[in-house]
PDB file of C-alpha atoms and ligand atoms in Angstrom:
ATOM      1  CA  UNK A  21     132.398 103.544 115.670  1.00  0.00           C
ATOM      2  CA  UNK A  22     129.018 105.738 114.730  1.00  0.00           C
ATOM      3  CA  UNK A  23     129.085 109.212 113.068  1.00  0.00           C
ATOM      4  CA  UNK A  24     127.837 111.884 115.249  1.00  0.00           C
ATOM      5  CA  UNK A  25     127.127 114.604 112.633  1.00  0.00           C
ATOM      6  CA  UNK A  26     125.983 117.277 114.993  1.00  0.00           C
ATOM      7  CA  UNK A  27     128.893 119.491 114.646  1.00  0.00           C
ATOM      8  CA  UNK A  28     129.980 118.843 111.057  1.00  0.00           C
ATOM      9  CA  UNK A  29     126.401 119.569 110.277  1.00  0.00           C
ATOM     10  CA  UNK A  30     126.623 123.505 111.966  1.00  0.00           C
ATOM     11  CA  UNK A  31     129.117 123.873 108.993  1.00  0.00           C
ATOM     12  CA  UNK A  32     126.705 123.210 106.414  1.00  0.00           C
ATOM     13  CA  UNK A  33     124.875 126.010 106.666  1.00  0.00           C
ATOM     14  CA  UNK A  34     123.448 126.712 103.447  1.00  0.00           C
ATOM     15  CA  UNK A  35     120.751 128.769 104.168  1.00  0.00           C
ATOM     16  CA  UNK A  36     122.099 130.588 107.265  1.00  0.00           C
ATOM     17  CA  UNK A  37     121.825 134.065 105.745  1.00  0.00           C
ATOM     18  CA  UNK A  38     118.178 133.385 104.636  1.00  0.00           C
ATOM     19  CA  UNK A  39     115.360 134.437 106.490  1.00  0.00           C
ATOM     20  CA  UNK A  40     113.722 131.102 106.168  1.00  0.00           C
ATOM     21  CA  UNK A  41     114.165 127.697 104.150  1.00  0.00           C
ATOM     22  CA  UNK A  42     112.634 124.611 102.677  1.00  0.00           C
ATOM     23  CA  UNK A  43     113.396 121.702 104.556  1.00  0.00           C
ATOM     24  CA  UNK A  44     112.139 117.910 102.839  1.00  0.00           C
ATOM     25  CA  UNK A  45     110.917 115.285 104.932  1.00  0.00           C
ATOM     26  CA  UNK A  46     111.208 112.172 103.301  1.00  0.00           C
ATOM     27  CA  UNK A  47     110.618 109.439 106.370  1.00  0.00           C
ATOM     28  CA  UNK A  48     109.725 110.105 109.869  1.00  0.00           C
ATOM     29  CA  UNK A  49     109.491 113.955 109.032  1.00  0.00           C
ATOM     30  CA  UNK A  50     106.657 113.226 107.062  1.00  0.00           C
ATOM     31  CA  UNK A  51     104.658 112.415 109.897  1.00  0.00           C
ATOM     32  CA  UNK A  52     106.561 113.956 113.141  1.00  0.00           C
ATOM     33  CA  UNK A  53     106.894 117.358 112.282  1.00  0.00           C
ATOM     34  CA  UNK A  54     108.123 117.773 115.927  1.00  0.00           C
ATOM     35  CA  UNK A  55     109.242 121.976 115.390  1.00  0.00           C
ATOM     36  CA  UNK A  56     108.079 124.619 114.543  1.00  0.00           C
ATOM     37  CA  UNK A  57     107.460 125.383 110.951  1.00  0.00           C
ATOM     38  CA  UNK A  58     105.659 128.306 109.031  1.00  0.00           C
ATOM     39  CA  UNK A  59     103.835 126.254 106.088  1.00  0.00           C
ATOM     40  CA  UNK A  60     104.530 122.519 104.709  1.00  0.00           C
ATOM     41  CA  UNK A  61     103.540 121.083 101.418  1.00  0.00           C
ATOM     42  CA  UNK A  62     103.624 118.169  99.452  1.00  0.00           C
ATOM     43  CA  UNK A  63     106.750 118.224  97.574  1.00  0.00           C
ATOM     44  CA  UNK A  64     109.263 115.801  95.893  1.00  0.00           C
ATOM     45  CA  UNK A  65     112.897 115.409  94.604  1.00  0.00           C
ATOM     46  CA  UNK A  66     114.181 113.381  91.892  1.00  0.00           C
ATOM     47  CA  UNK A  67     117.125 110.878  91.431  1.00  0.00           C
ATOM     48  CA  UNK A  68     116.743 109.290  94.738  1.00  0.00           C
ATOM     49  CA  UNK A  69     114.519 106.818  96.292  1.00  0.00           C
ATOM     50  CA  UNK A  70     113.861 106.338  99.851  1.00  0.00           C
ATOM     51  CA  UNK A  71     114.853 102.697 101.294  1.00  0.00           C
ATOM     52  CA  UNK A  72     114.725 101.233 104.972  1.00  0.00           C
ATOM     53  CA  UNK A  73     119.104 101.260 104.871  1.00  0.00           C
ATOM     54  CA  UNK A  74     120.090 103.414 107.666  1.00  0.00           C
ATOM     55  CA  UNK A  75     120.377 101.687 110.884  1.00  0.00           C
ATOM     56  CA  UNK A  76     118.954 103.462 114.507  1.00  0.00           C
ATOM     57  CA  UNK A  77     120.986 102.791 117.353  1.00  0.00           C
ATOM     58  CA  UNK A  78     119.230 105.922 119.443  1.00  0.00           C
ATOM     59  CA  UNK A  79     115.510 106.175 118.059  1.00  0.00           C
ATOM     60  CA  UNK A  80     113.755 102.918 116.820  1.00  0.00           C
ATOM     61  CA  UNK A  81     116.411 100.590 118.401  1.00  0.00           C
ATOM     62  CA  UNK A  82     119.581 100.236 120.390  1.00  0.00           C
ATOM     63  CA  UNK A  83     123.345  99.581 120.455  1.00  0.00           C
ATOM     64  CA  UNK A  84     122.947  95.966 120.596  1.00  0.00           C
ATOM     65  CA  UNK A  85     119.190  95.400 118.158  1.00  0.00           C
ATOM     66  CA  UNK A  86     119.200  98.445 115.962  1.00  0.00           C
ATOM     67  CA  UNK A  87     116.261  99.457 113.934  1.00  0.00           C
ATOM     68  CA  UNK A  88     116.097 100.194 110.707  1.00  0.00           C
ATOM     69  CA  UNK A  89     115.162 103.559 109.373  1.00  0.00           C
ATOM     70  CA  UNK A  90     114.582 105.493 105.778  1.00  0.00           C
ATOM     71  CA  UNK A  91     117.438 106.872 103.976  1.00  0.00           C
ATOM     72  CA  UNK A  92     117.799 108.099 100.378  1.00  0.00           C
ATOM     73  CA  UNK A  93     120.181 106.029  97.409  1.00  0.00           C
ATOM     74  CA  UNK A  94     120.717 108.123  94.136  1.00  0.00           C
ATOM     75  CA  UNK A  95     118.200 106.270  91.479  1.00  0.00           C
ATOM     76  CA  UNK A  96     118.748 108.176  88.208  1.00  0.00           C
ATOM     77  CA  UNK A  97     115.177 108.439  87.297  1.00  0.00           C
ATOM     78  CA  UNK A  98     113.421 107.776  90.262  1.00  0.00           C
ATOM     79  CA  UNK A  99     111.209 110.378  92.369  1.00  0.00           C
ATOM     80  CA  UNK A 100     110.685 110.720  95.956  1.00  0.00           C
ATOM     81  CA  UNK A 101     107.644 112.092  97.661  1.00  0.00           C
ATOM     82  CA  UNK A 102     107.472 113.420 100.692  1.00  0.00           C
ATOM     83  CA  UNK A 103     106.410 116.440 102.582  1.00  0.00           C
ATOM     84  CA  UNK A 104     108.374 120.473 102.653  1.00  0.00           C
ATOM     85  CA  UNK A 105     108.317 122.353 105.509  1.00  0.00           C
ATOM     86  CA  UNK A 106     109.297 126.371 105.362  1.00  0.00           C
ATOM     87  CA  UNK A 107     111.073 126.701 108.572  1.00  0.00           C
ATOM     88  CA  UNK A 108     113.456 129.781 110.423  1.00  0.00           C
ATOM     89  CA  UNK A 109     117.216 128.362 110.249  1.00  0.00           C
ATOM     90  CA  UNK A 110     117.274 128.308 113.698  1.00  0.00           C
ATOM     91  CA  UNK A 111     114.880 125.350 113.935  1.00  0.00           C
ATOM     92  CA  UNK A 112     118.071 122.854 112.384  1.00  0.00           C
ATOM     93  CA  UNK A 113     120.154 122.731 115.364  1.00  0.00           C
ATOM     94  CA  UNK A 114     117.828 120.757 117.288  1.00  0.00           C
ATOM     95  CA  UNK A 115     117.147 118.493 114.050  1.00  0.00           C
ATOM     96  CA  UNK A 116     121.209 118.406 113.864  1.00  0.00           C
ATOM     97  CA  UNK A 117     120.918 116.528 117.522  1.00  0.00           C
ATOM     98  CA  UNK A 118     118.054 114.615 116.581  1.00  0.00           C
ATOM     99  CA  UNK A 119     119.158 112.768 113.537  1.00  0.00           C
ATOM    100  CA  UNK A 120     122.785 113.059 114.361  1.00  0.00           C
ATOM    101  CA  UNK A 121     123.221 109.298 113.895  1.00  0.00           C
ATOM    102  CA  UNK A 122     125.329 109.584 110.211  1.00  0.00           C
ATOM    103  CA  UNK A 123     122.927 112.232 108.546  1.00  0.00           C
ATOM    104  CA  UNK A 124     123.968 115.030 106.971  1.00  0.00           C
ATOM    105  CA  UNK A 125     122.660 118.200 105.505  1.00  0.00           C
ATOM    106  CA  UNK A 126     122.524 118.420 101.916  1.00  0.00           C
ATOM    107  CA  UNK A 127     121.005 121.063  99.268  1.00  0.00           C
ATOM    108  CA  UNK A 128     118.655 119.540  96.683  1.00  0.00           C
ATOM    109  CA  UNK A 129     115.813 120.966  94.434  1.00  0.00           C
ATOM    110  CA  UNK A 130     112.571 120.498  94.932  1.00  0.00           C
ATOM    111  CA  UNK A 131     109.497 120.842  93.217  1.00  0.00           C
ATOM    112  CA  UNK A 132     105.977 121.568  95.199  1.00  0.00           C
ATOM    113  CA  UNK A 133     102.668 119.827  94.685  1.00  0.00           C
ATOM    114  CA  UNK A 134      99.092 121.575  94.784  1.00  0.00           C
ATOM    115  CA  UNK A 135      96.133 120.618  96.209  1.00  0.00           C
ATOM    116  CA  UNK A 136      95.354 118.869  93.084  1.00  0.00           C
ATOM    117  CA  UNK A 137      98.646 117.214  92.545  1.00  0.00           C
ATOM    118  CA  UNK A 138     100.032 119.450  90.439  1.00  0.00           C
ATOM    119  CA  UNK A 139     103.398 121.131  89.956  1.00  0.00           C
ATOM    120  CA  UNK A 140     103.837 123.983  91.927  1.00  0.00           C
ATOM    121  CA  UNK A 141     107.459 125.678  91.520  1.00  0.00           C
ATOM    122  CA  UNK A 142     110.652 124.643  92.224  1.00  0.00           C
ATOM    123  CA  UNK A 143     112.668 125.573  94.948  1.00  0.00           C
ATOM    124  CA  UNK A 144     116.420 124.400  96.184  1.00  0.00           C
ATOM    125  CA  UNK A 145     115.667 122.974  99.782  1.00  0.00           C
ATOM    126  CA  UNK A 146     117.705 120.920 102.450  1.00  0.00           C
ATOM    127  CA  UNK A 147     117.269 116.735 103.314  1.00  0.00           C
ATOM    128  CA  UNK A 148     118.981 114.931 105.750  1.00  0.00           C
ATOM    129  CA  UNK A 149     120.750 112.275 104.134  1.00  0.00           C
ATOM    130  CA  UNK A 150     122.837 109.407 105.197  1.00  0.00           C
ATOM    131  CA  UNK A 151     125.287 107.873 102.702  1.00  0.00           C
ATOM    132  CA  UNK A 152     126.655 104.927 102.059  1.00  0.00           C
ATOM    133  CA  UNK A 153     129.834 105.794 103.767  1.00  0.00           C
ATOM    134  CA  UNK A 154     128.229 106.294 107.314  1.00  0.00           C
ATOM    135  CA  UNK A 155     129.255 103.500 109.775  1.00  0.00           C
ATOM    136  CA  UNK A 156     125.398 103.322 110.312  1.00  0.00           C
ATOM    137  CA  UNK A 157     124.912 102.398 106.801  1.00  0.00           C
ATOM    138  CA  UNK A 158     123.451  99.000 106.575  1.00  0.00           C
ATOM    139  CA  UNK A 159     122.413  98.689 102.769  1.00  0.00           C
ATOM    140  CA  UNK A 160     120.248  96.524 100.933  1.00  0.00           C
ATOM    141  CA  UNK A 161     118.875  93.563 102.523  1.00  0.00           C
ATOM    142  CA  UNK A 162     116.048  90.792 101.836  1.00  0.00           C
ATOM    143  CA  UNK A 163     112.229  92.502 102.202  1.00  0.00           C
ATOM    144  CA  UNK A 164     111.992  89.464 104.871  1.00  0.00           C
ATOM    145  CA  UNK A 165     115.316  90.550 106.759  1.00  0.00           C
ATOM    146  CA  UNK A 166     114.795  94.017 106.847  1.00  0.00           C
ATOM    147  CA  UNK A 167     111.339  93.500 107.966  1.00  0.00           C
ATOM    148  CA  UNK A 168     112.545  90.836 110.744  1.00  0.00           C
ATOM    149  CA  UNK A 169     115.078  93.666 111.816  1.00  0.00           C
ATOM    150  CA  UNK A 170     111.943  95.706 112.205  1.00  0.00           C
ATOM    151  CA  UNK A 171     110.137  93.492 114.176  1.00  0.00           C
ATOM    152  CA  UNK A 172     112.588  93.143 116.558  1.00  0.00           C
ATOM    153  CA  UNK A 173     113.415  96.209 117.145  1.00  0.00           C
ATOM    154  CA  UNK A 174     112.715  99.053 119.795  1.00  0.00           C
ATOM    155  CA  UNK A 175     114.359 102.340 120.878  1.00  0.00           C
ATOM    156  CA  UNK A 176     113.581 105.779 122.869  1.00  0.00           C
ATOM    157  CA  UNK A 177     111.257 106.914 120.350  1.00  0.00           C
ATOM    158  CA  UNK A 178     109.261 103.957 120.325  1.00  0.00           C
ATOM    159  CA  UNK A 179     109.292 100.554 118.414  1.00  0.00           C
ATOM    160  CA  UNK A 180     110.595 100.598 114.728  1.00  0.00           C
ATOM    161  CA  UNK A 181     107.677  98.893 113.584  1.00  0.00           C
ATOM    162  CA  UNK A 182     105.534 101.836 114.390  1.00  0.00           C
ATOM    163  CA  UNK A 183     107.809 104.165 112.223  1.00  0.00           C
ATOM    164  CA  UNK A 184     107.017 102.064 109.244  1.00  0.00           C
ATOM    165  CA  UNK A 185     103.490 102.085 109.737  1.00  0.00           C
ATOM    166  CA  UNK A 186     103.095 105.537 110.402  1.00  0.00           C
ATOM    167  CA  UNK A 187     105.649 105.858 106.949  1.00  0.00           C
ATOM    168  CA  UNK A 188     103.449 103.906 104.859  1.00  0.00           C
ATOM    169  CA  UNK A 189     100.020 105.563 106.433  1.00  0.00           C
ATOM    170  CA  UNK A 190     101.448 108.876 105.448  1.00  0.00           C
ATOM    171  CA  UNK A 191     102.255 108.334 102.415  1.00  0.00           C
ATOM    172  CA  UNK A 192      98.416 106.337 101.514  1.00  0.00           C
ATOM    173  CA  UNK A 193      97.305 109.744 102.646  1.00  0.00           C
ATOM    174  CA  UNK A 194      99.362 112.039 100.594  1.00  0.00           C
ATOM    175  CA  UNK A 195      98.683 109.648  97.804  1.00  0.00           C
ATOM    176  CA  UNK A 196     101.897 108.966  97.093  1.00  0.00           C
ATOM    177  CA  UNK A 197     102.716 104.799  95.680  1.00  0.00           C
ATOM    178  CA  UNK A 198     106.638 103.748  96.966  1.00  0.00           C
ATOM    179  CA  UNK A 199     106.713 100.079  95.859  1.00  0.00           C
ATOM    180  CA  UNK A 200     109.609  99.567  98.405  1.00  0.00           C
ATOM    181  CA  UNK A 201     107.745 100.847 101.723  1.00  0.00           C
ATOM    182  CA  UNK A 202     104.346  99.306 100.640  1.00  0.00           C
ATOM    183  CA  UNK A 203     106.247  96.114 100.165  1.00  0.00           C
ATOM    184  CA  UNK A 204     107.805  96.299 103.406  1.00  0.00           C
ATOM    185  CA  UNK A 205     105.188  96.887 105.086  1.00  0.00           C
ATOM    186  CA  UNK A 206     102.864  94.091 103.667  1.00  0.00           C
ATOM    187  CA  UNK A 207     106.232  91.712 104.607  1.00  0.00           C
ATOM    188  CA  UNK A 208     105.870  93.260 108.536  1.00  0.00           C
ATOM    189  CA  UNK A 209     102.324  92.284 108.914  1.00  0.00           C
ATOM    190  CA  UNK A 210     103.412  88.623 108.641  1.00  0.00           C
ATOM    191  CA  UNK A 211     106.387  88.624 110.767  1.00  0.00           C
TER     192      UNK A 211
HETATM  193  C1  LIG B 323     113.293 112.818 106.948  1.00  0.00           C
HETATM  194  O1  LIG B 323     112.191 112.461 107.272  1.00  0.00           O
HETATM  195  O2  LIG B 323     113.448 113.542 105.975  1.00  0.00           O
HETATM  196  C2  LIG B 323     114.459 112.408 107.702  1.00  0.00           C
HETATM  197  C3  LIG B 323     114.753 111.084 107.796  1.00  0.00           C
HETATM  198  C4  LIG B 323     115.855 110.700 108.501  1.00  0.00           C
HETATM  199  C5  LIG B 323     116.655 111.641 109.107  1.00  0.00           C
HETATM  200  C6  LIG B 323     116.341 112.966 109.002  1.00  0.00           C
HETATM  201  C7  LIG B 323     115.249 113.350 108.278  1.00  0.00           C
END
């Protein structure tokens, strides 16, 4: 039985009485910014690291061949890049619906890049996070099984290999290195 987080997610309204918040995209918010937002920048958190362990039953595959998609696993040490978007509150309920396949808001910090890559405050902002106690939670898996998974793989929003792709090309471009996507994705170009 999936999660739909939709209307536990309406609960977590941290930053309801602000007049706007940070939001971190950290996988296919990095590159489909599909609302409206008032200014993004390069930003990243620390003590998690992004891995291809949530599986998509409603965007990059189906019920019966699900994709798989980015979540985050605590990693003492580790940082996550990924892009911040300053958005109206009003913009989450739509986001709610659209990743309402075991994620769940969550407040973390986050600390802002410059143009020349360097630190640029520190804010508290809100990810979407799916934990390892979602039904939709697939965990670790081979490079070569995860990227099979991938290959084979296609939902309403298009095929999951595309999502990697367009991952790993945004993340080339902000200049970020994530060993674990660029692995993946070398792995999916021979499968
Ligand atoms: C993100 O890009 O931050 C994101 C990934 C999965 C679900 C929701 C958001």
């Amino acid at each position: 039985m999936l999660l739909d987080t939709t209307a536990i997610n309406q609960q977590r309204n941290f930053f309801d009485k602000h007049a706007d918040l940070w939001l971190f995209g950290y996988g296919s918010l990095i590159w489909k910014a599909d609302f409206a937002y008032l200014e993004r920048q390069p930003a990243y958190i620390t003590g998690w690291a992004r891995r291809f362990w949530q599986a998509s039953h409603d965007h990059r595959g189906t019920p019966e061949a699900p994709g798989r998609v980015a979540t985050l696993i605590r990693a003492p040490g580790a940082v996550c890049h990924g892009m911040a978007y300053r958005i109206t509150p009003d913009v989450l309920g739509p986001l709610d619906v659209r990743e309402k396949n075991g994620y769940l808001r969550e407040k973390v910090p986050l600390t802002f890049l410059d143009h020349n890559g360097g630190e640029a405050g520190q804010r508290e902002g809100l990810i979407y996070l799916a934990s390892g106690d979602n039904p939709a939670f697939l965990g670790e898996a081979s490079l070569v099984d995860i990227a099979h998974q991938i290959a084979n793989a296609h939902g309403p929003s298009g095929s999951n290999r595309e999502y990697l792709v367009n991952l790993a090309k945004a993340l080339r471009e902000l200049g970020v290195e994530d060993a674990h996507i660029f692995a993946l994705e070398k792995q999916l170009e021979s499968t």
